[in-house]
Structures are given as C-alpha cells and as structure tokens.
Coordinates of C-alpha atoms in Angstrom, one line a residue:
Chain H
M74 CA 3.0 -28.0 4.3
T75 CA 2.9 -25.3 1.6
L76 CA 5.1 -22.2 1.7
F77 CA 3.7 -19.1 -0.1
A78 CA 6.7 -17.1 -1.0
T79 CA 8.8 -15.9 -4.0
A80 CA 9.9 -18.6 -6.5
D81 CA 13.5 -18.2 -5.6
S82 CA 12.8 -19.4 -2.0
I83 CA 14.7 -22.4 -0.7
T84 CA 12.4 -24.7 1.2
A85 CA 11.6 -28.4 1.9
A86 CA 7.9 -27.6 1.8
R87 CA 5.7 -27.4 -1.3
L88 CA 6.3 -23.9 -2.7
H89 CA 3.5 -21.7 -4.2
A90 CA 5.0 -18.6 -5.8
E91 CA 3.1 -15.7 -7.3
A92 CA 6.3 -13.7 -8.0
P93 CA 9.7 -14.8 -9.3
A94 CA 11.6 -12.8 -6.7
G95 CA 11.3 -10.1 -4.1
Y96 CA 9.7 -7.0 -5.5
E97 CA 12.5 -4.7 -4.4
E98 CA 14.7 -6.5 -6.9
D99 CA 12.3 -5.9 -9.8
A100 CA 11.4 -2.3 -10.8
S101 CA 8.6 -3.5 -13.0
V102 CA 6.7 -4.9 -10.0
D103 CA 4.4 -2.7 -7.9
A104 CA 4.8 -3.7 -4.3
K105 CA 1.1 -3.2 -3.4
V106 CA 0.0 -5.4 -6.4
A107 CA 2.6 -8.1 -5.6
E108 CA 1.5 -8.2 -1.9
A109 CA -2.2 -8.3 -2.8
L110 CA -1.7 -11.2 -5.3
H111 CA 0.5 -13.1 -2.9
I112 CA -2.0 -12.9 0.0
A113 CA -5.0 -13.5 -2.1
A114 CA -3.3 -16.7 -3.5
V115 CA -3.2 -18.1 0.1
F116 CA -6.8 -17.3 0.9
E117 CA -8.2 -18.6 -2.4
R118 CA -6.8 -21.9 -1.3
A119 CA -7.5 -21.6 2.4
D120 CA -9.8 -24.7 2.5
R121 CA -6.9 -26.9 1.6
F122 CA -5.1 -26.1 4.9
D123 CA -5.8 -26.8 8.6
V124 CA -4.2 -23.6 9.6
I125 CA -2.6 -20.5 8.0
S126 CA 0.6 -19.2 9.6
N127 CA 0.8 -15.5 8.8
Q128 CA 4.3 -13.9 9.0
F129 CA 3.2 -11.1 6.6
D130 CA 2.0 -8.3 8.9
F131 CA -1.6 -7.1 8.7
L132 CA -2.8 -7.6 5.2
P133 CA -3.8 -11.3 5.7
L134 CA -5.9 -10.3 8.7
V135 CA -8.5 -8.5 6.5
F136 CA -9.1 -11.8 4.6
S137 CA -9.4 -13.9 7.8
R138 CA -13.1 -13.5 8.3
L139 CA -13.7 -14.8 4.7
T140 CA -12.5 -18.3 5.6
T141 CA -13.1 -20.8 8.3
T142 CA -9.4 -21.8 8.3
P143 CA -7.8 -20.3 11.4
V144 CA -5.1 -17.8 10.8
V145 CA -2.2 -17.6 13.3
T146 CA -0.5 -14.2 13.0
T147 CA 3.0 -13.6 14.4
V148 CA 3.2 -10.0 15.3
H149 CA 6.8 -9.0 14.4
G150 CA 6.2 -5.4 15.4
F151 CA 4.1 -2.4 14.5
S152 CA 5.8 -0.1 12.0
S153 CA 3.7 2.6 13.7
E154 CA 0.8 3.1 16.1
R155 CA -1.3 3.7 13.0
I156 CA -1.1 0.0 12.2
V157 CA -2.6 -1.1 15.5
P158 CA -6.3 -0.4 14.6
V159 CA -6.4 -3.2 12.1
Y160 CA -4.9 -5.7 14.6
R161 CA -7.6 -4.4 17.1
A162 CA -10.3 -4.9 14.5
Y163 CA -9.5 -8.6 14.0
D164 CA -8.6 -9.3 17.6
D165 CA -11.8 -11.4 18.0
V166 CA -11.0 -13.9 15.2
A167 CA -7.2 -13.6 15.2
H168 CA -4.7 -15.9 16.9
Y169 CA -1.9 -13.5 17.7
V170 CA 1.6 -14.7 18.7
S171 CA 4.0 -12.3 20.3
I172 CA 7.8 -12.7 19.8
S173 CA 8.3 -11.7 23.5
D174 CA 6.1 -10.9 26.4
A175 CA 7.6 -7.5 26.4
D176 CA 6.4 -6.8 22.9
R177 CA 2.7 -7.4 23.6
H178 CA 0.4 -4.6 22.8
P179 CA -2.1 -3.9 25.7
D180 CA -5.1 -3.8 23.4
L181 CA -4.6 -7.2 21.8
T182 CA -5.3 -10.7 22.9
Y183 CA -2.5 -13.2 22.3
D184 CA -2.6 -17.0 22.1
A185 CA 1.1 -17.4 22.9
T186 CA 4.5 -15.8 23.1
I187 CA 6.9 -17.8 21.0
H188 CA 10.5 -16.6 21.1
H189 CA 12.6 -16.8 17.9
G190 CA 14.8 -19.8 17.5
I191 CA 18.0 -20.0 15.5
D192 CA 20.1 -22.7 13.9
V193 CA 22.3 -24.1 16.7
D194 CA 24.8 -25.6 14.3
A195 CA 25.7 -22.2 12.9
F196 CA 27.3 -21.3 16.2
S197 CA 30.2 -23.1 17.8
P198 CA 31.2 -22.9 21.4
G199 CA 33.9 -20.2 21.8
A200 CA 36.6 -19.8 24.4
G201 CA 36.0 -16.1 24.9
D202 CA 39.8 -15.7 25.0
G203 CA 40.1 -12.9 22.4
G204 CA 40.6 -10.3 25.2
Y205 CA 37.9 -7.9 23.8
L206 CA 34.3 -6.9 24.2
L207 CA 32.0 -7.0 21.2
F208 CA 29.3 -4.8 19.8
L209 CA 27.2 -6.6 17.2
G210 CA 24.4 -4.9 15.4
R211 CA 23.4 -1.7 13.5
I212 CA 25.4 1.4 14.4
H213 CA 22.5 3.4 15.6
P214 CA 21.6 5.3 18.9
D215 CA 18.9 2.6 19.6
K216 CA 21.6 0.0 19.7
G217 CA 23.8 2.0 22.1
T218 CA 27.1 1.8 20.1
A219 CA 28.5 4.9 21.8
T220 CA 27.5 3.5 25.2
A221 CA 29.4 0.3 24.4
I222 CA 32.5 2.4 23.5
E223 CA 32.3 4.2 26.9
V224 CA 31.8 1.0 28.9
A225 CA 34.7 -0.8 27.2
R226 CA 37.0 2.2 27.8
R227 CA 36.1 2.4 31.5
A228 CA 36.4 -1.4 31.8
G229 CA 39.9 -1.2 30.3
L230 CA 39.1 -3.6 27.4
P231 CA 39.3 -3.2 23.6
L232 CA 35.9 -3.1 21.8
V233 CA 35.2 -4.6 18.4
I234 CA 32.2 -3.1 16.6
A235 CA 30.6 -5.3 13.9
G236 CA 27.6 -4.1 11.9
V237 CA 26.4 -1.7 9.3
V238 CA 26.2 2.1 9.8
H239 CA 22.4 2.8 10.1
D240 CA 22.6 6.4 11.3
A241 CA 25.5 8.1 9.5
E242 CA 25.3 11.3 11.5
Y243 CA 25.5 9.4 14.8
H244 CA 28.4 7.3 13.5
R245 CA 30.3 10.4 12.4
R246 CA 29.7 12.2 15.7
E247 CA 29.6 9.5 18.4
V248 CA 31.5 6.5 17.0
E249 CA 34.1 7.4 14.4
P250 CA 36.2 9.8 16.7
H251 CA 36.8 6.8 19.0
V252 CA 37.9 4.3 16.4
D253 CA 41.6 3.9 16.5
G254 CA 42.0 0.4 15.2
D255 CA 43.3 -0.7 18.6
R256 CA 41.1 0.1 21.6
V257 CA 38.1 0.5 19.3
R258 CA 38.0 -1.4 16.0
C259 CA 35.2 -1.3 13.4
V260 CA 35.0 -4.4 11.2
G261 CA 31.8 -3.6 9.3
P262 CA 29.1 -6.1 8.6
V263 CA 30.1 -9.7 9.1
G264 CA 29.0 -13.0 7.5
P265 CA 28.1 -16.1 9.5
R266 CA 31.6 -17.5 9.7
D267 CA 33.2 -14.2 11.0
R268 CA 30.3 -13.6 13.2
D269 CA 30.7 -17.0 14.9
R270 CA 34.4 -16.4 15.4
L271 CA 34.0 -12.8 16.7
L272 CA 31.2 -13.9 19.1
G273 CA 33.1 -16.9 20.4
G274 CA 36.3 -14.9 21.1
A275 CA 34.6 -12.1 23.0
R276 CA 34.7 -11.7 26.7
A277 CA 31.1 -10.4 26.6
L278 CA 28.6 -8.9 24.2
L279 CA 27.6 -5.3 25.1
H280 CA 24.0 -4.8 24.3
L281 CA 23.3 -1.4 25.9
I282 CA 20.2 -0.6 24.0
D283 CA 18.3 2.7 24.1
F284 CA 14.9 1.3 23.2
D285 CA 12.6 -1.5 24.3
E286 CA 13.8 -4.1 21.9
P287 CA 11.1 -6.6 21.1
F288 CA 13.7 -9.4 20.6
G289 CA 17.5 -9.5 20.2
L290 CA 18.8 -11.9 17.7
S291 CA 22.4 -10.9 18.3
V292 CA 21.9 -11.6 22.0
V293 CA 20.8 -15.2 21.4
E294 CA 23.5 -15.7 18.8
S295 CA 26.1 -14.6 21.4
L296 CA 24.7 -16.9 24.0
M297 CA 24.9 -19.8 21.5
T298 CA 28.7 -19.4 21.4
G299 CA 28.8 -19.3 25.2
T300 CA 29.6 -15.6 25.3
P301 CA 27.6 -13.8 28.0
V302 CA 25.7 -10.7 27.3
I303 CA 25.6 -7.5 29.3
A304 CA 22.4 -5.7 28.4
Y305 CA 20.2 -2.9 29.6
A306 CA 17.2 -4.4 31.3
R307 CA 14.8 -3.1 28.7
G308 CA 12.2 -4.7 26.3
S309 CA 12.8 -8.4 25.9
M310 CA 16.2 -8.6 27.5
P311 CA 15.0 -10.0 30.8
E312 CA 13.4 -12.8 28.8
L313 CA 16.5 -13.6 26.9
I314 CA 19.3 -13.3 29.5
R315 CA 19.5 -15.4 32.7
P316 CA 21.4 -13.1 35.1
G317 CA 24.5 -15.0 36.5
V318 CA 24.0 -17.8 33.9
S319 CA 24.2 -16.1 30.6
G320 CA 25.0 -12.5 31.4
H321 CA 23.9 -9.5 33.4
L322 CA 21.0 -7.1 33.2
V323 CA 22.1 -3.6 34.1
S324 CA 20.6 -0.1 34.3
S325 CA 23.6 2.2 34.1
T326 CA 27.0 2.5 32.5
A327 CA 28.5 2.1 35.9
E328 CA 26.7 -1.2 36.4
A329 CA 27.7 -2.3 33.0
V330 CA 31.4 -1.6 33.7
A331 CA 31.1 -3.6 37.0
A332 CA 29.4 -6.4 35.1
V333 CA 32.4 -6.6 32.7
G334 CA 34.6 -7.2 35.7
G335 CA 32.5 -10.1 36.9
V336 CA 31.8 -11.7 33.5
G337 CA 35.0 -13.8 33.6
A338 CA 33.3 -16.1 36.1
T339 CA 30.7 -17.2 33.5
D340 CA 30.3 -20.9 32.9
R341 CA 30.4 -20.6 29.1
A342 CA 29.1 -24.2 28.6
A343 CA 26.1 -23.4 30.9
C344 CA 25.5 -20.2 29.0
R345 CA 25.4 -22.1 25.7
A346 CA 23.3 -24.9 27.1
D347 CA 20.7 -22.4 28.3
A348 CA 20.6 -20.8 24.8
V349 CA 20.3 -24.2 23.1
A350 CA 17.5 -25.2 25.3
R351 CA 15.5 -22.0 24.9
F352 CA 16.5 -20.5 21.5
S353 CA 17.0 -23.3 19.1
S354 CA 15.0 -23.4 15.9
G355 CA 13.8 -26.9 17.1
R356 CA 12.2 -25.4 20.2
M357 CA 10.5 -22.7 18.1
V358 CA 9.1 -25.2 15.7
D359 CA 7.8 -27.3 18.6
D360 CA 6.1 -24.3 20.1
Y361 CA 4.4 -23.4 16.8
E362 CA 3.4 -27.0 16.2
R363 CA 1.8 -27.2 19.6
L364 CA 0.0 -23.9 19.0
F365 CA -1.2 -24.9 15.6
A366 CA -2.5 -28.3 17.0
D367 CA -4.3 -26.4 19.8
V368 CA -5.9 -24.0 17.4
V369 CA -7.1 -26.7 15.1
A370 CA -8.4 -28.7 18.0
R371 CA -10.6 -25.8 18.9
G372 CA -12.4 -26.4 15.6
P373 CA -13.3 -24.0 12.8
R374 CA -13.5 -20.4 13.6
G375 CA -16.5 -19.1 15.4
P376 CA -17.3 -17.9 18.8
H377 CA -14.5 -19.9 20.3
S378 CA -12.7 -19.4 23.6
R379 CA -10.6 -16.3 23.5
R380 CA -8.0 -15.0 26.0
V381 CA -5.9 -18.2 26.0
R382 CA -3.0 -18.0 28.4
P383 CA 0.4 -17.5 26.8
L384 CA 2.7 -20.5 26.5
G385 CA 5.8 -18.5 27.4
Chain K
M263 CA -28.3 -0.1 -1.7
T264 CA -25.5 0.4 0.7
L265 CA -22.6 2.8 0.0
F266 CA -19.3 1.9 1.7
A267 CA -17.5 5.2 2.1
T268 CA -16.3 7.6 4.8
A269 CA -18.8 8.7 7.5
D270 CA -18.9 12.3 6.2
S271 CA -20.3 11.1 2.8
I272 CA -23.6 12.6 1.6
T273 CA -25.8 9.9 0.2
A274 CA -29.4 8.8 -0.1
A275 CA -28.3 5.2 0.3
R276 CA -27.6 3.3 3.5
L277 CA -24.1 4.3 4.5
H278 CA -21.5 1.9 5.9
A279 CA -18.4 3.8 7.1
E280 CA -15.2 2.3 8.5
A281 CA -13.5 5.7 8.7
P282 CA -14.9 9.1 9.8
A283 CA -13.3 11.0 6.9
G284 CA -10.8 10.7 4.1
Y285 CA -7.4 9.5 5.4
E286 CA -5.6 12.4 3.7
E287 CA -7.3 14.6 6.3
D288 CA -6.2 12.6 9.3
A289 CA -2.5 12.1 10.0
S290 CA -3.2 9.4 12.6
V291 CA -4.6 7.1 9.9
D292 CA -2.4 4.8 7.8
A293 CA -3.7 4.8 4.2
K294 CA -3.0 1.1 3.6
V295 CA -4.8 0.2 6.9
A296 CA -7.8 2.3 6.1
E297 CA -8.1 0.9 2.6
A298 CA -7.8 -2.7 3.8
L299 CA -10.4 -2.2 6.6
H300 CA -12.7 -0.5 4.1
I301 CA -12.6 -3.2 1.4
A302 CA -12.7 -6.0 3.9
A303 CA -15.9 -4.5 5.4
V304 CA -17.6 -4.9 2.0
F305 CA -16.5 -8.5 1.4
E306 CA -17.3 -9.6 4.9
R307 CA -20.9 -8.6 4.1
A308 CA -20.9 -9.7 0.4
D309 CA -23.7 -12.2 0.8
R310 CA -26.1 -9.4 1.6
F311 CA -25.7 -8.0 -1.9
D312 CA -26.7 -9.0 -5.4
V313 CA -23.7 -7.2 -6.8
I314 CA -20.8 -5.2 -5.6
S315 CA -19.9 -2.1 -7.7
N316 CA -16.2 -1.5 -7.3
Q317 CA -15.0 2.1 -7.9
F318 CA -11.9 1.5 -5.7
D319 CA -9.2 0.4 -8.2
F320 CA -7.6 -3.1 -7.8
L321 CA -7.7 -4.0 -4.1
P322 CA -11.3 -5.4 -4.2
L323 CA -10.3 -7.6 -7.1
V324 CA -8.2 -9.8 -4.9
F325 CA -11.1 -10.5 -2.6
S326 CA -13.5 -11.3 -5.5
R327 CA -12.8 -15.1 -5.7
L328 CA -13.7 -15.4 -2.0
T329 CA -17.4 -14.6 -2.6
T330 CA -20.1 -15.7 -5.1
T331 CA -21.4 -12.2 -5.3
P332 CA -20.3 -10.7 -8.6
V333 CA -18.0 -7.7 -8.5
V334 CA -18.4 -5.1 -11.2
T335 CA -15.2 -3.1 -11.4
T336 CA -15.0 0.3 -13.2
V337 CA -11.5 0.8 -14.5
H338 CA -10.9 4.5 -14.0
G339 CA -7.3 4.2 -15.3
F340 CA -4.1 2.5 -14.5
S341 CA -1.7 4.6 -12.4
S342 CA 1.0 2.6 -14.1
E343 CA 1.6 -0.5 -16.3
R344 CA 2.7 -2.2 -13.1
I345 CA -1.0 -2.3 -12.0
V346 CA -2.1 -4.2 -15.0
P347 CA -1.0 -7.7 -13.8
V348 CA -3.6 -7.8 -11.0
Y349 CA -6.4 -6.8 -13.5
R350 CA -5.1 -9.5 -15.8
A351 CA -5.0 -12.1 -12.9
Y352 CA -8.7 -11.5 -12.2
D353 CA -9.9 -11.1 -15.8
D354 CA -11.7 -14.5 -15.7
V355 CA -13.9 -13.6 -12.7
A356 CA -14.1 -9.8 -13.0
H357 CA -16.8 -7.7 -14.7
Y358 CA -14.8 -4.8 -16.1
V359 CA -16.3 -1.5 -17.2
S360 CA -14.3 0.9 -19.3
I361 CA -15.0 4.6 -19.0
S362 CA -14.5 4.9 -22.8
D363 CA -13.8 2.5 -25.6
A364 CA -10.5 4.3 -26.1
D365 CA -9.4 3.5 -22.6
R366 CA -9.7 -0.3 -22.9
H367 CA -6.6 -2.3 -22.2
P368 CA -5.9 -4.9 -24.9
D369 CA -5.3 -7.6 -22.3
L370 CA -8.6 -7.3 -20.5
T371 CA -12.1 -8.5 -21.1
Y372 CA -14.8 -5.8 -20.6
D373 CA -18.5 -6.3 -20.0
A374 CA -19.3 -2.7 -21.1
T375 CA -18.2 0.8 -21.7
I376 CA -20.1 3.2 -19.6
H377 CA -19.3 6.9 -20.2
H378 CA -19.4 9.2 -17.2
G379 CA -22.6 11.2 -16.7
I380 CA -22.9 14.6 -15.0
D381 CA -25.7 16.6 -13.3
V382 CA -27.5 18.3 -16.1
D383 CA -29.1 20.9 -13.8
A384 CA -25.6 22.2 -12.8
F385 CA -25.2 23.6 -16.3
S386 CA -27.5 26.1 -18.0
P387 CA -27.7 26.8 -21.7
G388 CA -25.3 29.7 -22.5
A389 CA -25.5 32.1 -25.4
G390 CA -21.8 31.8 -26.3
D391 CA -21.7 35.6 -26.7
G392 CA -18.7 36.5 -24.5
G393 CA -16.5 36.8 -27.6
Y394 CA -13.7 34.6 -26.2
L395 CA -12.4 31.0 -26.4
L396 CA -12.0 29.0 -23.2
F397 CA -9.4 26.6 -21.9
L398 CA -10.7 24.7 -18.8
G399 CA -8.5 22.3 -17.0
R400 CA -5.2 21.8 -15.3
I401 CA -2.4 23.9 -16.7
H402 CA -0.2 21.1 -17.9
P403 CA 1.4 20.0 -21.2
D404 CA -1.0 17.0 -21.4
K405 CA -3.9 19.5 -21.5
G406 CA -2.4 21.6 -24.3
T407 CA -2.6 25.0 -22.6
A408 CA 0.1 26.5 -24.8
T409 CA -1.5 25.1 -27.9
A410 CA -4.8 26.8 -27.0
I411 CA -3.0 30.1 -26.6
E412 CA -1.4 29.7 -30.0
V413 CA -4.7 28.7 -31.7
A414 CA -6.6 31.6 -30.0
R415 CA -4.0 34.1 -31.1
R416 CA -4.0 32.9 -34.7
A417 CA -7.9 32.9 -34.7
G418 CA -7.9 36.5 -33.5
L419 CA -9.9 35.8 -30.4
P420 CA -9.1 36.3 -26.7
L421 CA -8.5 33.2 -24.5
V422 CA -9.7 32.7 -21.0
I423 CA -7.7 30.1 -19.0
A424 CA -9.5 28.5 -16.0
G425 CA -7.8 25.9 -13.9
V426 CA -5.0 25.2 -11.4
V427 CA -1.3 25.2 -12.4
H428 CA -0.3 21.5 -12.4
D429 CA 3.1 22.0 -14.0
A430 CA 4.8 25.1 -12.6
E431 CA 7.7 25.0 -15.0
Y432 CA 5.4 24.7 -18.0
H433 CA 3.3 27.5 -16.7
R434 CA 6.3 29.8 -16.2
R435 CA 7.8 29.0 -19.6
E436 CA 4.9 28.4 -22.0
V437 CA 1.8 30.1 -20.5
E438 CA 2.7 33.1 -18.2
P439 CA 4.6 35.1 -20.9
H440 CA 1.4 35.3 -22.9
V441 CA -0.9 36.3 -20.2
D442 CA -1.7 40.0 -20.6
G443 CA -5.1 40.3 -18.9
D444 CA -6.7 41.1 -22.3
R445 CA -5.9 38.7 -25.1
V446 CA -5.0 35.9 -22.7
R447 CA -6.5 36.0 -19.2
C448 CA -5.9 33.5 -16.4
V449 CA -8.8 33.2 -13.9
G450 CA -7.4 30.3 -11.8
P451 CA -9.6 27.5 -10.6
V452 CA -13.4 28.1 -10.8
G453 CA -16.3 26.9 -8.8
P454 CA -19.5 25.5 -10.3
R455 CA -21.2 28.9 -10.7
D456 CA -18.3 30.6 -12.5
R457 CA -17.6 27.5 -14.5
D458 CA -21.2 27.5 -15.8
R459 CA -21.0 31.2 -16.7
L460 CA -17.5 30.9 -18.3
L461 CA -18.5 27.8 -20.3
G462 CA -21.8 29.3 -21.4
G463 CA -20.3 32.5 -22.6
A464 CA -17.5 30.9 -24.6
R465 CA -17.5 30.7 -28.4
A466 CA -15.8 27.3 -28.1
L467 CA -13.8 25.2 -25.6
L468 CA -10.3 24.4 -26.9
H469 CA -9.3 20.9 -25.8
L470 CA -6.1 20.4 -27.7
I471 CA -4.7 17.6 -25.5
D472 CA -1.3 16.0 -25.9
F473 CA -2.3 12.6 -24.5
D474 CA -4.9 9.9 -25.1
E475 CA -7.3 11.2 -22.5
P476 CA -9.5 8.4 -21.2
F477 CA -12.5 10.7 -20.7
G478 CA -12.9 14.5 -20.7
L479 CA -15.2 15.8 -18.0
S480 CA -14.6 19.5 -19.0
V481 CA -15.6 18.5 -22.6
V482 CA -19.1 17.2 -21.6
E483 CA -19.5 20.1 -19.2
S484 CA -19.0 22.5 -22.1
L485 CA -21.4 20.6 -24.3
M486 CA -24.0 20.8 -21.5
T487 CA -24.0 24.6 -21.8
G488 CA -24.3 24.4 -25.6
T489 CA -20.7 25.4 -26.2
P490 CA -19.0 23.3 -28.9
V491 CA -15.6 21.8 -28.3
I492 CA -12.6 21.9 -30.6
A493 CA -10.4 18.9 -29.7
Y494 CA -7.5 16.9 -30.9
A495 CA -8.9 13.5 -32.1
R496 CA -7.2 11.5 -29.5
G497 CA -8.2 9.1 -26.7
S498 CA -11.9 9.4 -25.9
M499 CA -12.6 12.6 -27.9
P500 CA -14.2 10.9 -30.9
E501 CA -16.6 9.2 -28.5
L502 CA -17.6 12.5 -26.8
I503 CA -17.8 15.0 -29.6
R504 CA -20.1 14.7 -32.6
P505 CA -18.4 16.6 -35.4
G506 CA -20.6 19.3 -36.8
V507 CA -23.1 18.8 -34.0
S508 CA -21.1 19.5 -30.8
G509 CA -17.7 20.6 -32.1
H510 CA -14.8 19.6 -34.3
L511 CA -12.1 16.9 -34.1
V512 CA -8.8 18.2 -35.5
S513 CA -5.3 17.0 -35.9
S514 CA -3.2 20.2 -36.2
T515 CA -3.2 23.8 -34.9
A516 CA -4.1 24.9 -38.4
E517 CA -7.2 22.7 -38.4
A518 CA -8.0 24.0 -35.0
V519 CA -7.8 27.6 -36.2
A520 CA -10.0 26.8 -39.1
A521 CA -12.5 25.1 -36.8
V522 CA -12.7 28.2 -34.6
G523 CA -13.8 30.1 -37.8
G524 CA -16.6 27.6 -38.4
V525 CA -17.8 27.2 -34.9
G526 CA -20.2 30.1 -35.0
A527 CA -22.6 28.0 -37.1
T528 CA -23.1 25.5 -34.2
D529 CA -26.7 25.0 -33.2
R530 CA -26.1 25.4 -29.4
A531 CA -29.4 23.8 -28.5
A532 CA -28.6 20.7 -30.5
C533 CA -25.2 20.6 -28.9
R534 CA -26.7 20.7 -25.5
A535 CA -29.4 18.2 -26.4
D536 CA -26.8 15.7 -27.6
A537 CA -24.9 16.1 -24.3
V538 CA -28.1 15.7 -22.2
A539 CA -29.0 12.6 -24.1
R540 CA -25.5 11.0 -23.9
F541 CA -23.8 12.4 -20.7
S542 CA -26.4 12.9 -18.1
S543 CA -26.1 11.2 -14.7
G544 CA -29.4 9.6 -15.4
R545 CA -28.1 7.9 -18.5
M546 CA -25.1 6.6 -16.6
V547 CA -27.3 5.2 -13.8
D548 CA -29.5 3.5 -16.4
D549 CA -26.4 1.9 -18.0
Y550 CA -25.1 0.6 -14.7
E551 CA -28.5 -0.7 -13.6
R552 CA -28.8 -2.6 -16.9
L553 CA -25.4 -4.0 -16.5
F554 CA -25.9 -5.0 -12.8
A555 CA -29.2 -6.7 -13.8
D556 CA -27.5 -8.5 -16.6
V557 CA -24.7 -9.7 -14.3
V558 CA -27.1 -10.9 -11.7
A559 CA -29.2 -12.7 -14.3
R560 CA -26.2 -14.7 -15.3
G561 CA -26.2 -16.2 -11.8
P562 CA -23.5 -16.7 -9.2
R563 CA -20.0 -16.5 -10.4
G564 CA -18.6 -19.5 -12.1
P565 CA -17.7 -20.4 -15.7
H566 CA -20.1 -17.9 -17.1
S567 CA -20.0 -16.4 -20.6
R568 CA -17.2 -14.0 -21.0
R569 CA -16.4 -11.5 -23.8
V570 CA -19.7 -9.7 -23.6
R571 CA -20.0 -7.0 -26.3
P572 CA -19.7 -3.5 -25.1
L573 CA -22.9 -1.4 -24.7
G574 CA -21.2 1.7 -25.9

C-alpha cells in the first residue's frame, strides 16, 4: 500500500510525498498548485495499483476516466451544492462511499455506506459518576450548545462544555451569559486524555444538533467510554445511536429532559460493546477491504454493473 | 479543429462546451469545478487530436503525462512565483511557448517565442494629425500614466488618457489633479472604433511603463495605425518597437521628451507595414501551425529532443 500525502505524515505504508508539509503551513506554496501536483502524482502511477482510495474530494474524479484502475471515492460532504455537478458527471465510473446513509445525495449512485471507525484503545470505559452532562464539540448553533444548556438546567444537572468557539457572536449571546463555573462550565478544547476522562465521567452526552449531521465523531467517542448519547433524531444520529442501548433519539427539549431522567438505567458496558462492534477502526478497515476486493473482482473499469447495494 | 470553451463562444471550429457561459457570470457555478470539468473533457478525448494547444494556465499540465498527445502550453504569465513549481515539474514533457523572449522564466525550457498577433483590419492607417500624445491602458503606476503626463507637459503637447482606472488612489493623487480637459484629457475606456480613431490621430503613444511588461497589446495596436510608440526599454518593448522605424526606446523622462520632438519624422506607412508584418493574427497563426507541425513530427511524447531554439 502506498499513501500519497505530505512528507511529514506518520504511516506504516510506503509514503509518496509531493509536498513537505501541509500547504496552510507554508506561505510559499499555492494551494491549487500543491493539490494538482499531489493528485497528478497518484494518477501518473495508477497502473501500479489495484485500486485508488480517494479521500480528497472531487479533484481526483476528473482524472478517473484516464486510467483503468478503479477509483473509490469517499464522499465526506459537499462544501456546497455547486460541487455536486462534478460528482454527478463521474457517477457512471465512480465508486462512491457514503459516510452514513443519511448523507447520501439523491443524484448519486453509491457502492457502500462505510461509517467512520475510531481507535478503541484511545477510550476507556468510564463510570459515568461525575454527576454532570457533557457537551463536546464546536460552540456553534449547528451543534446546539444553547439547547444543551437549557436541557441541563431543566434536568437539574450541571453541564460541562468542551470545544472551541466557532461562532463568536452565538457564544457571546447564547452561551457565555449562562457560564457560572458551577452549573455551566466551559473547559475549552480538550486533548485525548481529558476528552477520555470527561466523556467517561458524564451521565450522558447532549448532542442536540440543529442540522442533519452526516456523522458524529463525538457521539461514537462518547459511546466508546460507555456514556450514552441524547441526540436529536436528525442526519446520521439514528444510524449511530441504538435507542435504549446507547442513548435516546429525541425531537424536543422536553423529550431530551425526560431522556436525561431515564439515562441512569443505561448498561454502560453494553453501550461500549455496541460502539466497539460498530465503530472501531478495525471494522472500518474490514469494510473498506471488502469493498476494494469487490471492486477489483469486477475487473478493470468499463461498462460494469452499477447500482450496487449498500453494505450498511 | 475543436475548441474547448464555453457554449457562447463564437468560433469557426467545432465547439465542445462543458459550461454554457463563463463562470463569473453564473453564481451557481463553482470555478474550481467548472475548470476541472473543462480540462478533463479535453484529456478524456486527447487521442482524437494530434496536438493540444493549452491557453489555460497550469491545470492542463498535470494531465499531460496521462496522454501521448503532445500538449503545447502558451505561458501567458505567472500570477505569482508560487505557480512556477508546477511549470518546472512538467518542463520535461511540456512544450512551452513564451509570448516574448523577455517573459521567459530562467527555469523553464521553451519550444518557441510566439508574439501575439491582432486583427489588422480593426486598425486603419491614421494621419497622426490630432496634435496630441496618447496614453492608452489601465490607469496604474505600472503603466506610467503620471510619467506620460509629465513628458507631455514638458514636450508642450496635450495628452489624451484612455483607459479604466485600475488604481484609484494613484489616479486621485497622481493623475486627476492634472486633468483640465484641455492639456490633459481623460476619455475613459474606449471601444474599438474610438480606439482606432484616437490611436490614428495621435502624434505618438507614450508607453512609459514601470514594470517589465511581458507583451504590450496597446503598443502593437498603435503601430497598426502608423502611430509610433515612445516606450521605456523594459520587458518586451525592445521586441515590439523598431527604433527609428516604429518609435523610440528611452530610459528617462528627458529622453522621452526628446523623442517626442523627433517623432514627427516617422514614416507612418513604414511603421504600420512593420506592425502588419510582425504582429498580424495571420503571422501568429502561421507560427503556431509551424510549431504544432514540428511537435507532431517529433512523434508521440517520450524522451524527445528538448531545448529547441526559439523561433523569435
């Protein structure tokens, strides 16, 4: 396996680097030039590989008809609807992977949904005995920070808010006035060790999002520590949370408050076991390997069978 | 011949369009997507062509190793030094054309210099009897608008300034205070007809640039009407102007003032004839056809002879 990435990448694979480091760290590098050289380097060597796994958005798509090596493209999201036309233009030759069923675009044909997987060992089982609820993520209306504050208050539990401020005006108006260092505490962004401890000690994670989130990494991180998640039933949440096993899907603040009341009954070991089974990096790797083998078995690109059923 | 361009293009060639119109005119189009689809459309059909003429900056370069069809790239300029690495990376397979010898980058290997050519019929021989000097171009320090004002004043001739304001602060400070509607007149941007009339009536065009201009379209436009050009001897100017025949190359305002004095002796018919011979669109087409034939004759891309001498 060869990883095409910047030279400072840490990998067990063979590394091919066109750039020493990320272009955001080097003002002498033009982003468009760096991207073009990076992607071209892959396709100029395409015949050495059985399959190309594209995690680089749309630019590799436009090279994909110039090689017989199949290109499997994970669609991590569309920065705007204006990006969709290029995905549509390559739908016939592309092998698209969605990161959740909820995130699929109706115009595109997907080979599979493969949920993200994370490093199980980075999360230890927690006792959930800290006596607080947790908000983990960017402080932004999308993430429902203010809703979490309201639910915690009505549930009579303190709230810990961990994450960076992503919308300063929202933070100033909707969050900061409630922060008293006691009932509502802000701890800023947290590293892996503090994150593990904060998650493991929480009664529940409040994930009362105000958008159709394609995937929720903080959700599966929480589940890995055994801490259940109370989430709005939007986007990928129904795919991540097993109601009654690993949390609750709600549709109002009142339901969320009620769910906090019931969350003490969660079997934290079962919650963690479900997360380990469904969201480990090992499971993700297995899914990709199975898909790559399937794509290769179908032979070089050509008029091959499309509209393969999703794995997920 | 097939032109890859927007669907609203006017051409006698076969037209292949990926986009209905320029992306700046359509807010629903993402520029990066439109460019990628446009360039990919060419390379997906590369085997239908003997040669690909690239007037689209660097993006086509990164596709050029994926086809055996030679790609001839006209380097119209580098938007910054940060663009040069991609030109350098494809120097071994590219066929670069410079638009002037002066514009060549020392790191790159060029197949030819091909000067721009313009439509001779759009310019009629002028008598140069309007009794004024002309500045034609963007009002910007690079173009030396203020220097032209000073030279005209010292030469005792009125100056007509035609062009858009490109640097508002420079215009306010260095140009506007001198505009009196008599000795210095600003006529704004001009269309083809007014441009022809203004150029033809001028005693001389003042092109006292403050940068190494890669090519000067207004210079050859002036020469086409028979009006000589007084220019600073920078960038491509020595390649465009034949001293004594079609103008004067100077290195100071004093020399420019002296040149205005001598410019009445110009044989305007000879000036025009030189421009027609060297800067007609027909001559440019001939140069490109010769280069394309030469490139094709060398056979499909491979370790072919590099470092071809420039035509120019």
